[in-house]
mmCIF file of C-alpha atoms in Angstrom:
data_model
loop_
_atom_site.group_PDB
_atom_site.id
_atom_site.type_symbol
_atom_site.label_atom_id
_atom_site.label_comp_id
_atom_site.label_asym_id
_atom_site.label_seq_id
_atom_site.Cartn_x
_atom_site.Cartn_y
_atom_site.Cartn_z
ATOM 1 C CA MET A 1 99.897 30.686 191.158
ATOM 2 C CA PHE A 2 100.261 26.990 190.131
ATOM 3 C CA PHE A 3 104.280 27.145 189.399
ATOM 4 C CA GLN A 4 104.703 28.579 192.746
ATOM 5 C CA GLU A 5 102.995 25.567 194.694
ATOM 6 C CA GLN A 6 105.881 23.678 192.643
ATOM 7 C CA GLN A 7 109.214 26.079 192.706
ATOM 8 C CA GLY A 8 108.652 27.625 196.500
ATOM 9 C CA GLU A 9 107.763 30.894 196.869
ATOM 10 C CA ASN A 10 110.106 34.170 196.333
ATOM 11 C CA ASP A 11 110.160 37.965 196.998
ATOM 12 C CA ASN A 12 109.098 38.540 193.295
ATOM 13 C CA ASP A 13 106.166 36.152 192.823
ATOM 14 C CA GLU A 14 103.292 37.684 194.047
ATOM 15 C CA ARG A 15 104.401 41.011 191.657
ATOM 16 C CA ASN A 16 104.991 38.589 188.424
ATOM 17 C CA LEU A 17 101.387 36.944 188.775
ATOM 18 C CA LYS A 18 99.963 40.218 188.793
ATOM 19 C CA CYS A 19 101.865 41.413 185.358
ATOM 20 C CA VAL A 20 100.891 37.404 183.888
ATOM 21 C CA THR A 21 97.393 38.213 184.835
ATOM 22 C CA LEU A 22 97.284 41.941 183.613
ATOM 23 C CA ALA A 23 99.108 40.675 180.555
ATOM 24 C CA ALA A 24 96.516 37.834 180.010
ATOM 25 C CA LEU A 25 93.542 40.203 180.579
ATOM 26 C CA CYS A 26 94.502 42.735 178.137
ATOM 27 C CA HIS A 27 96.118 40.566 175.383
ATOM 28 C CA ASP A 28 93.379 40.670 173.160
ATOM 29 C CA LEU A 29 91.985 44.098 173.966
ATOM 30 C CA GLY A 30 93.208 45.310 170.118
ATOM 31 C CA HIS A 31 91.399 42.799 168.679
ATOM 32 C CA GLY A 32 89.313 45.047 165.443
ATOM 33 C CA PRO A 33 85.854 44.493 163.808
ATOM 34 C CA TYR A 34 85.622 40.294 163.807
ATOM 35 C CA SER A 35 88.867 39.555 165.580
ATOM 36 C CA HIS A 36 91.535 37.997 163.440
ATOM 37 C CA LEU A 37 89.584 38.763 160.235
ATOM 38 C CA PHE A 38 90.348 42.756 160.449
ATOM 39 C CA ASP A 39 94.160 42.324 161.133
ATOM 40 C CA ARG A 40 94.654 39.021 158.780
ATOM 41 C CA ASP A 41 92.196 39.658 156.189
ATOM 42 C CA PHE A 42 92.030 43.127 156.148
ATOM 43 C CA ILE A 43 94.711 45.088 157.523
ATOM 44 C CA LYS A 44 97.078 42.695 156.066
ATOM 45 C CA ASN A 45 95.891 41.150 153.028
ATOM 46 C CA ARG A 46 93.833 43.992 151.616
ATOM 47 C CA LEU A 47 95.570 47.352 153.125
ATOM 48 C CA GLY A 48 98.861 45.657 152.841
ATOM 49 C CA MET A 49 100.106 46.384 156.700
ATOM 50 C CA ASN A 50 102.336 44.445 158.809
ATOM 51 C CA TRP A 51 99.909 45.005 161.731
ATOM 52 C CA LYS A 52 98.587 42.520 164.371
ATOM 53 C CA HIS A 53 96.354 42.937 167.050
ATOM 54 C CA GLU A 54 98.805 42.877 170.122
ATOM 55 C CA LYS A 55 99.977 46.104 169.271
ATOM 56 C CA GLY A 56 96.447 47.482 169.278
ATOM 57 C CA SER A 57 96.368 46.001 172.801
ATOM 58 C CA ILE A 58 99.452 47.813 173.808
ATOM 59 C CA THR A 59 98.141 50.948 172.789
ATOM 60 C CA MET A 60 94.587 50.114 174.391
ATOM 61 C CA PHE A 61 96.677 49.197 177.586
ATOM 62 C CA GLU A 62 98.550 52.249 177.795
ATOM 63 C CA ASP A 63 95.144 54.463 177.029
ATOM 64 C CA LEU A 64 93.406 52.342 179.716
ATOM 65 C CA LEU A 65 96.001 53.573 182.344
ATOM 66 C CA LYS A 66 95.912 57.282 181.053
ATOM 67 C CA LYS A 67 92.594 57.487 180.919
ATOM 68 C CA ASN A 68 91.944 56.237 184.433
ATOM 69 C CA SER A 69 94.694 57.687 186.360
ATOM 70 C CA ILE A 70 96.213 54.504 187.020
ATOM 71 C CA THR A 71 99.998 54.218 188.257
ATOM 72 C CA MET A 72 101.721 51.578 188.609
ATOM 73 C CA LYS A 73 102.344 52.080 192.109
ATOM 74 C CA SER A 74 98.498 52.772 192.788
ATOM 75 C CA ILE A 75 98.552 48.825 191.841
ATOM 76 C CA ASN A 76 101.580 47.389 193.887
ATOM 77 C CA LEU A 77 103.865 47.720 191.314
ATOM 78 C CA GLU A 78 107.235 49.305 189.872
ATOM 79 C CA ASP A 79 107.140 51.651 187.184
ATOM 80 C CA GLU A 80 109.469 48.575 184.995
ATOM 81 C CA ASP A 81 106.584 46.549 185.294
ATOM 82 C CA LYS A 82 104.646 48.606 182.566
ATOM 83 C CA GLU A 83 107.041 47.484 180.017
ATOM 84 C CA PHE A 84 107.219 44.107 181.210
ATOM 85 C CA ILE A 85 103.569 43.486 180.950
ATOM 86 C CA LYS A 86 103.435 44.998 177.200
ATOM 87 C CA ALA A 87 106.459 42.354 176.763
ATOM 88 C CA LEU A 88 104.091 39.326 177.661
ATOM 89 C CA ILE A 89 101.435 40.947 175.905
ATOM 90 C CA LYS A 90 103.744 40.497 172.681
ATOM 91 C CA GLY A 91 105.574 37.348 174.003
ATOM 92 C CA ASP A 92 108.633 39.327 173.556
ATOM 93 C CA LYS A 93 111.896 37.452 175.623
ATOM 94 C CA LYS A 94 113.910 40.208 174.169
ATOM 95 C CA TYR A 95 112.738 42.258 177.304
ATOM 96 C CA ASN A 96 115.466 40.813 179.180
ATOM 97 C CA ILE A 97 118.424 41.163 176.976
ATOM 98 C CA ASN A 98 121.010 43.861 178.231
ATOM 99 C CA LYS A 99 119.181 44.155 181.652
ATOM 100 C CA PRO A 100 121.470 43.166 184.530
ATOM 101 C CA ASP A 101 120.724 39.969 186.319
ATOM 102 C CA LYS A 102 118.931 41.189 189.229
ATOM 103 C CA ASP A 103 116.025 43.041 186.945
ATOM 104 C CA LYS A 104 115.799 40.061 184.353
ATOM 105 C CA ARG A 105 112.286 38.203 184.535
ATOM 106 C CA PRO A 106 112.130 34.115 184.519
ATOM 107 C CA ASN A 107 112.153 33.258 180.781
ATOM 108 C CA TYR A 108 109.105 30.798 182.114
ATOM 109 C CA LEU A 109 106.859 34.144 182.687
ATOM 110 C CA PHE A 110 106.687 35.170 178.544
ATOM 111 C CA ASP A 111 105.507 31.761 177.468
ATOM 112 C CA ILE A 112 102.048 31.995 179.392
ATOM 113 C CA VAL A 113 99.990 34.554 177.735
ATOM 114 C CA ASN A 114 101.504 34.413 174.073
ATOM 115 C CA ASN A 115 104.085 31.530 173.513
ATOM 116 C CA GLU A 116 106.142 32.595 170.555
ATOM 117 C CA LYS A 117 108.206 29.215 171.397
ATOM 118 C CA ASN A 118 106.219 26.481 171.153
ATOM 119 C CA SER A 119 102.639 28.313 170.794
ATOM 120 C CA ILE A 120 101.278 26.455 173.947
ATOM 121 C CA ASP A 121 99.679 29.191 176.072
ATOM 122 C CA VAL A 122 96.573 30.050 177.923
ATOM 123 C CA ASP A 123 95.065 31.997 175.293
ATOM 124 C CA LYS A 124 94.806 28.869 173.074
ATOM 125 C CA PHE A 125 93.480 26.841 175.920
ATOM 126 C CA ASP A 126 90.961 30.270 176.623
ATOM 127 C CA TYR A 127 89.552 30.140 173.011
ATOM 128 C CA PHE A 128 89.779 26.661 172.672
ATOM 129 C CA ALA A 129 87.068 25.629 175.123
ATOM 130 C CA ARG A 130 85.232 29.023 174.124
ATOM 131 C CA ASP A 131 84.464 28.300 170.452
ATOM 132 C CA CYS A 132 84.028 24.610 171.048
ATOM 133 C CA TYR A 133 81.059 25.458 173.376
ATOM 134 C CA TYR A 134 79.621 27.979 171.097
ATOM 135 C CA SER A 135 79.852 26.444 168.498
ATOM 136 C CA GLY A 136 78.950 22.945 169.387
ATOM 137 C CA ALA A 137 81.714 21.240 168.274
ATOM 138 C CA LYS A 138 82.711 18.251 170.584
ATOM 139 C CA ARG A 139 86.523 18.617 171.339
ATOM 140 C CA LEU A 140 88.162 15.966 173.836
ATOM 141 C CA PHE A 141 91.400 18.015 174.373
ATOM 142 C CA ASP A 142 92.013 18.824 178.669
ATOM 143 C CA PHE A 143 93.914 21.298 178.698
ATOM 144 C CA SER A 144 93.189 21.396 182.422
ATOM 145 C CA ARG A 145 95.664 18.100 183.011
ATOM 146 C CA LEU A 146 98.128 19.277 180.843
ATOM 147 C CA MET A 147 98.446 22.291 183.239
ATOM 148 C CA ARG A 148 97.983 19.907 186.151
ATOM 149 C CA LEU A 149 101.222 17.701 184.694
ATOM 150 C CA SER A 150 103.394 20.679 183.667
ATOM 151 C CA ARG A 151 106.182 22.066 186.005
ATOM 152 C CA VAL A 152 109.140 24.544 185.763
ATOM 153 C CA MET A 153 112.796 23.658 185.210
ATOM 154 C CA ASN A 154 115.962 25.207 183.736
ATOM 155 C CA ASP A 155 113.202 28.120 183.590
ATOM 156 C CA GLU A 156 110.919 27.058 180.925
ATOM 157 C CA ILE A 157 107.564 25.356 181.032
ATOM 158 C CA VAL A 158 108.122 21.316 180.641
ATOM 159 C CA TYR A 159 105.220 18.653 181.019
ATOM 160 C CA TYR A 160 105.242 14.894 181.998
ATOM 161 C CA TYR A 161 106.217 12.131 178.986
ATOM 162 C CA LYS A 162 103.305 10.173 179.387
ATOM 163 C CA GLU A 163 101.316 13.179 178.237
ATOM 164 C CA CYS A 164 103.442 13.553 174.885
ATOM 165 C CA TYR A 165 100.159 12.517 173.035
ATOM 166 C CA LEU A 166 98.243 14.789 174.380
ATOM 167 C CA VAL A 167 100.156 17.846 173.522
ATOM 168 C CA TYR A 168 99.675 16.665 170.139
ATOM 169 C CA ASP A 169 96.173 16.504 170.632
ATOM 170 C CA LEU A 170 96.206 19.818 171.116
ATOM 171 C CA PHE A 171 97.781 20.779 168.041
ATOM 172 C CA HIS A 172 95.591 18.538 166.285
ATOM 173 C CA THR A 173 92.411 20.441 168.063
ATOM 174 C CA ARG A 174 93.865 23.549 166.582
ATOM 175 C CA TYR A 175 94.072 21.905 163.058
ATOM 176 C CA SER A 176 90.714 20.697 163.177
ATOM 177 C CA LEU A 177 88.849 23.951 164.555
ATOM 178 C CA HIS A 178 90.592 26.161 161.574
ATOM 179 C CA LYS A 179 89.347 22.976 158.924
ATOM 180 C CA THR A 180 85.982 22.810 160.255
ATOM 181 C CA LEU A 181 85.169 26.245 161.659
ATOM 182 C CA TYR A 182 87.154 29.295 160.696
ATOM 183 C CA LYS A 183 88.189 28.056 157.675
ATOM 184 C CA HIS A 184 84.903 26.894 156.463
ATOM 185 C CA CYS A 185 84.410 27.310 153.473
ATOM 186 C CA THR A 186 80.671 29.229 153.701
ATOM 187 C CA VAL A 187 82.518 31.153 156.667
ATOM 188 C CA ARG A 188 85.261 32.336 154.575
ATOM 189 C CA ALA A 189 82.401 33.392 151.796
ATOM 190 C CA ILE A 190 81.005 35.511 154.429
ATOM 191 C CA ASP A 191 84.573 36.817 155.589
ATOM 192 C CA HIS A 192 85.199 37.707 151.716
ATOM 193 C CA MET A 193 81.942 40.165 151.911
ATOM 194 C CA ILE A 194 82.811 41.538 155.279
ATOM 195 C CA CYS A 195 86.369 42.470 153.941
ATOM 196 C CA ASP A 196 84.696 43.866 150.709
ATOM 197 C CA VAL A 197 82.250 46.131 153.324
ATOM 198 C CA LEU A 198 84.924 47.228 154.811
ATOM 199 C CA GLU A 199 87.000 47.958 152.073
ATOM 200 C CA LYS A 200 84.660 49.731 150.251
ATOM 201 C CA ALA A 201 83.937 51.909 153.358
ATOM 202 C CA ASP A 202 87.861 52.858 154.208
ATOM 203 C CA HIS A 203 87.264 55.948 152.693
ATOM 204 C CA TYR A 204 84.656 56.847 154.898
ATOM 205 C CA TYR A 205 86.532 55.467 158.253
ATOM 206 C CA ASN A 206 90.136 55.713 157.280
ATOM 207 C CA PHE A 207 91.498 52.552 158.609
ATOM 208 C CA LYS A 208 95.033 53.081 158.086
ATOM 209 C CA SER A 209 95.278 56.160 160.158
ATOM 210 C CA ALA A 210 93.274 54.981 163.485
ATOM 211 C CA ILE A 211 95.896 52.270 163.641
ATOM 212 C CA ASN A 212 98.843 54.109 162.077
ATOM 213 C CA GLU A 213 98.136 57.549 164.391
ATOM 214 C CA ARG A 214 97.828 55.079 167.476
ATOM 215 C CA ASN A 215 94.689 57.047 167.924
ATOM 216 C CA PRO A 216 92.778 54.939 170.828
ATOM 217 C CA GLU A 217 90.328 56.996 170.784
ATOM 218 C CA LYS A 218 89.626 56.412 167.019
ATOM 219 C CA TYR A 219 90.903 52.905 166.723
ATOM 220 C CA MET A 220 88.044 52.251 170.387
ATOM 221 C CA ARG A 221 85.292 52.582 167.655
ATOM 222 C CA LEU A 222 86.268 49.894 165.666
ATOM 223 C CA SER A 223 84.275 47.542 166.975
ATOM 224 C CA ASP A 224 81.800 44.364 165.768
ATOM 225 C CA TYR A 225 79.079 47.610 165.944
ATOM 226 C CA ILE A 226 80.462 48.888 162.773
ATOM 227 C CA PHE A 227 78.783 46.450 160.767
ATOM 228 C CA HIS A 228 75.313 47.610 162.003
ATOM 229 C CA GLU A 229 76.255 51.450 161.910
ATOM 230 C CA ILE A 230 77.493 51.130 158.554
ATOM 231 C CA GLU A 231 74.057 49.181 157.614
ATOM 232 C CA HIS A 232 72.229 52.122 158.953
ATOM 233 C CA SER A 233 73.732 55.143 157.789
ATOM 234 C CA GLU A 234 72.157 57.086 155.228
ATOM 235 C CA ASP A 235 75.317 58.335 154.381
ATOM 236 C CA ASP A 236 75.554 57.565 150.129
ATOM 237 C CA LYS A 237 79.086 57.431 150.474
ATOM 238 C CA LEU A 238 78.426 53.799 152.572
ATOM 239 C CA ALA A 239 75.835 52.593 149.771
ATOM 240 C CA LYS A 240 78.092 50.095 148.606
ATOM 241 C CA SER A 241 78.938 48.427 151.787
ATOM 242 C CA LYS A 242 75.160 48.633 152.736
ATOM 243 C CA GLU A 243 74.254 46.589 149.599
ATOM 244 C CA ILE A 244 77.327 44.239 150.229
ATOM 245 C CA ILE A 245 75.426 43.712 154.429
ATOM 246 C CA LYS A 246 72.196 43.218 152.613
ATOM 247 C CA GLN A 247 73.580 39.995 150.803
ATOM 248 C CA ILE A 248 74.769 38.537 153.802
ATOM 249 C CA ARG A 249 71.130 39.063 155.730
ATOM 250 C CA GLU A 250 69.389 37.439 152.780
ATOM 251 C CA ARG A 251 72.098 34.530 152.661
ATOM 252 C CA LYS A 252 73.154 35.440 149.139
ATOM 253 C CA PHE A 253 76.633 34.666 149.684
ATOM 254 C CA TYR A 254 79.664 34.861 147.445
ATOM 255 C CA LYS A 255 79.582 31.357 145.407
ATOM 256 C CA PHE A 256 81.954 28.999 146.074
ATOM 257 C CA VAL A 257 82.714 27.234 143.298
ATOM 258 C CA ASP A 258 85.919 24.561 143.899
ATOM 259 C CA GLU A 259 88.577 24.035 145.970
ATOM 260 C CA CYS A 260 92.006 21.934 145.422
ATOM 261 C CA LEU A 261 94.804 20.921 147.987
ATOM 262 C CA ILE A 262 97.603 21.736 147.078
ATOM 263 C CA LYS A 263 100.550 18.661 147.045
ATOM 264 C CA LEU A 264 103.405 19.933 149.556
ATOM 265 C CA LYS A 265 106.781 19.055 150.162
ATOM 266 C CA ASN A 266 107.635 16.924 153.581
ATOM 267 C CA LYS A 267 110.131 19.167 155.611
ATOM 268 C CA GLU A 268 109.511 16.736 158.662
ATOM 269 C CA ASN A 269 113.392 15.963 157.670
ATOM 270 C CA THR A 270 114.532 19.294 156.766
ATOM 271 C CA ASN A 271 117.387 21.136 158.791
ATOM 272 C CA GLY A 272 114.736 23.662 160.617
ATOM 273 C CA ASP A 273 117.757 25.158 162.426
ATOM 274 C CA ASN A 274 119.420 26.750 159.159
ATOM 275 C CA ILE A 275 117.268 30.240 159.159
ATOM 276 C CA ALA A 276 118.821 31.082 155.965
ATOM 277 C CA GLU A 277 117.184 28.070 154.052
ATOM 278 C CA ILE A 278 114.026 28.721 155.801
ATOM 279 C CA LYS A 279 114.170 32.264 154.189
ATOM 280 C CA GLU A 280 115.006 31.439 150.647
ATOM 281 C CA ASN A 281 112.220 28.061 150.700
ATOM 282 C CA THR A 282 109.813 30.864 152.124
ATOM 283 C CA LYS A 283 111.171 33.269 149.506
ATOM 284 C CA LYS A 284 110.526 30.319 147.196
ATOM 285 C CA ASP A 285 106.888 29.201 148.296
ATOM 286 C CA ASN A 286 105.439 32.626 148.356
ATOM 287 C CA MET A 287 106.711 33.390 144.902
ATOM 288 C CA ALA A 288 105.372 30.301 143.498
ATOM 289 C CA GLU A 289 101.901 31.135 145.368
ATOM 290 C CA ILE A 290 101.603 34.290 143.433
ATOM 291 C CA LYS A 291 102.692 32.817 140.429
ATOM 292 C CA ILE A 292 99.752 29.879 140.761
ATOM 293 C CA LYS A 293 97.335 32.520 141.715
ATOM 294 C CA GLU A 294 97.867 34.591 137.994
ATOM 295 C CA ASP A 295 97.638 31.207 136.476
ATOM 296 C CA ILE A 296 94.653 30.386 137.886
ATOM 297 C CA MET A 297 93.301 33.844 137.726
ATOM 298 C CA ASP A 298 94.049 33.650 133.893
ATOM 299 C CA GLY A 299 92.802 30.285 133.359
ATOM 300 C CA ILE A 300 89.435 31.662 134.651
ATOM 301 C CA ILE A 301 88.977 34.547 133.199
ATOM 302 C CA ASP A 302 89.645 32.563 129.495
ATOM 303 C CA CYS A 303 86.957 30.058 130.431
ATOM 304 C CA GLY A 304 84.375 32.643 131.576
ATOM 305 C CA ALA A 305 84.774 33.908 127.982
ATOM 306 C CA THR A 306 83.521 31.052 126.496
ATOM 307 C CA LEU A 307 80.494 31.002 128.680
ATOM 308 C CA ASN A 308 77.080 32.599 127.419
ATOM 309 C CA GLY A 309 76.484 35.397 129.224
ATOM 310 C CA ALA A 310 78.984 34.785 131.937
ATOM 311 C CA ASN A 311 80.928 38.004 131.294
ATOM 312 C CA LEU A 312 83.625 37.445 133.951
ATOM 313 C CA LYS A 313 85.775 40.489 134.987
ATOM 314 C CA ARG A 314 88.702 39.899 137.345
ATOM 315 C CA GLU A 315 87.196 41.352 140.216
ATOM 316 C CA ASP A 316 84.209 38.942 140.446
ATOM 317 C CA VAL A 317 87.138 36.203 141.243
ATOM 318 C CA ILE A 318 88.586 35.801 144.880
ATOM 319 C CA ILE A 319 91.206 33.195 144.888
ATOM 320 C CA ASP A 320 91.225 32.255 148.334
ATOM 321 C CA TRP A 321 94.973 30.328 149.437
ATOM 322 C CA LEU A 322 94.733 28.900 152.876
ATOM 323 C CA SER A 323 96.956 27.357 155.072
ATOM 324 C CA PHE A 324 96.145 25.047 157.732
ATOM 325 C CA ASP A 325 98.747 23.750 160.205
ATOM 326 C CA TYR A 326 99.623 22.815 163.932
ATOM 327 C CA GLY A 327 100.933 26.805 164.717
ATOM 328 C CA LYS A 328 104.606 26.241 163.452
ATOM 329 C CA LYS A 329 103.407 26.287 160.152
ATOM 330 C CA ASP A 330 105.337 23.529 158.284
ATOM 331 C CA GLU A 331 107.265 22.359 161.384
ATOM 332 C CA ASN A 332 106.326 19.949 163.993
ATOM 333 C CA PRO A 333 105.702 22.254 167.242
ATOM 334 C CA VAL A 334 106.178 19.321 169.471
ATOM 335 C CA LYS A 335 109.778 19.617 168.519
ATOM 336 C CA TYR A 336 109.976 22.766 170.575
ATOM 337 C CA VAL A 337 108.512 21.230 173.487
ATOM 338 C CA LYS A 338 110.348 19.491 176.893
ATOM 339 C CA PHE A 339 109.355 16.761 178.988
ATOM 340 C CA TYR A 340 109.951 15.678 182.463
ATOM 341 C CA ASN A 341 110.258 12.133 183.550
ATOM 342 C CA LYS A 342 109.843 12.357 187.504
ATOM 343 C CA ASN A 343 113.482 10.377 187.659
ATOM 344 C CA ASP A 344 115.304 12.853 185.356
ATOM 345 C CA LYS A 345 117.055 15.871 186.822
ATOM 346 C CA GLU A 346 116.805 17.363 183.197
ATOM 347 C CA PRO A 347 114.052 17.944 180.876
ATOM 348 C CA LYS A 348 114.311 16.153 177.028
ATOM 349 C CA LYS A 349 112.548 16.434 173.923
ATOM 350 C CA ILE A 350 110.749 12.898 172.784
ATOM 351 C CA LYS A 351 110.921 11.720 169.367
ATOM 352 C CA LYS A 352 107.822 11.420 167.445
ATOM 353 C CA ASN A 353 108.683 7.624 167.042
ATOM 354 C CA ASP A 354 108.604 7.205 170.362
ATOM 355 C CA VAL A 355 104.819 8.096 171.170
ATOM 356 C CA SER A 356 102.976 6.711 168.220
ATOM 357 C CA TYR A 357 103.217 5.677 164.683
ATOM 358 C CA LEU A 358 100.614 7.386 163.819
ATOM 359 C CA LEU A 359 101.149 10.705 164.054
ATOM 360 C CA PRO A 360 101.391 12.826 160.902
ATOM 361 C CA ILE A 361 104.647 13.273 158.722
ATOM 362 C CA VAL A 362 103.414 16.670 157.214
ATOM 363 C CA TYR A 363 102.189 19.552 159.576
ATOM 364 C CA LYS A 364 100.828 22.354 157.272
ATOM 365 C CA GLU A 365 98.546 22.141 154.008
ATOM 366 C CA GLU A 366 97.265 24.288 151.789
ATOM 367 C CA ILE A 367 94.081 24.625 149.609
ATOM 368 C CA VAL A 368 93.047 27.013 147.317
ATOM 369 C CA ARG A 369 89.467 27.875 147.014
ATOM 370 C CA ILE A 370 87.561 30.003 144.542
ATOM 371 C CA TYR A 371 84.817 32.352 145.188
ATOM 372 C CA LEU A 372 82.600 34.707 142.758
ATOM 373 C CA ARG A 373 81.483 37.816 143.937
ATOM 374 C CA THR A 374 77.648 36.861 142.996
ATOM 375 C CA LYS A 375 74.900 39.389 143.801
ATOM 376 C CA GLY A 376 72.180 37.047 143.726
ATOM 377 C CA ASN A 377 71.596 33.594 143.048
ATOM 378 C CA GLU A 378 73.301 33.080 139.437
ATOM 379 C CA LYS A 379 73.036 30.009 137.727
ATOM 380 C CA GLU A 380 76.954 30.095 135.799
ATOM 381 C CA VAL A 381 79.377 28.513 137.950
ATOM 382 C CA VAL A 382 82.902 28.180 136.803
ATOM 383 C CA SER A 383 84.131 24.705 136.621
ATOM 384 C CA ILE A 384 88.157 24.813 137.171
ATOM 385 C CA ASP A 385 89.193 21.489 138.362
ATOM 386 C CA PHE A 386 91.753 21.262 134.949
ATOM 387 C CA PHE A 387 93.504 24.148 136.625
ATOM 388 C CA PHE A 388 94.623 22.599 139.174
ATOM 389 C CA ASN A 389 95.973 19.061 137.840
ATOM 390 C CA HIS A 390 99.125 20.148 137.563
ATOM 391 C CA LYS A 391 99.478 21.299 141.049
#
């Protein structure tokens, strides 16, 4: 293990290494069809459920052990390691609470697979490399260098102070991938079509039960293959879903109409430690988003009514409110990262202005996009620019 070489080995190193490795391998087992589209856009936004794929990963991990009659002892681990692995999958440091000191695990281990503190983890390194390779996107972020120049101090992972700009580059790479790849306007049109496919097939598959019942057998069948299963089904209950799939195959995507960048307040200098203030601001932001969406929808329907032959209905319109950030919403994630100097005994944070004056002052942007659920190549496109003038 990389950190073993720096700190010297102890009796639990091999055991902890095995637990972290298993957590890394199982962290994404719970992804449903089309990865985050399923748990973010479909499960959360369409079905209204507060569910993340890590919950599915834990269910699948438990089922994997049960089906294969694997005990912790059989893989040279202890029974309590099972709960530790599940905590690593979630990035949940609460595992250590109320445990005697001899049973506590090093806190830095919880930041390797799923880092809730500053989001620098191997999961991110993995999908950066994978998605850049398969999409042909040219990204220069060097995660191997960042790993080589990291170490553990005071039970947390810290980075060499001269690599602070590289850390900023990591978060900018995440932003760029979301902006140009994951949330590209055409990709999002297809995302919405796939969500409609799943929503219209929900009465057939009952997705909520597959999740709520924690039924691994049922949930395991929810893979990307469901798309092909629906497409070739003879069941009339799936006819509407099949029709949308046919549109996708024929590249008759939902029509992207327009988009507008929403102006946000600069929260760089706000007190990020005031939890009550953050919650109140988040609540206000959510209410403002709902109100703006309602205003946009009303304006589009009113405008559509004046167009010859448009005959727009509310269900024809998709208002896609998208956030792009550095991984910590509107906060600078680097303020949660510490750095070391070879001459210092304690790690420290580095002020942004000590790195570069060209770094961002805002770490989140929001874009509102409008799509129409078209069934072909309709010529009617509603211009909505004027709806955004006051935003």
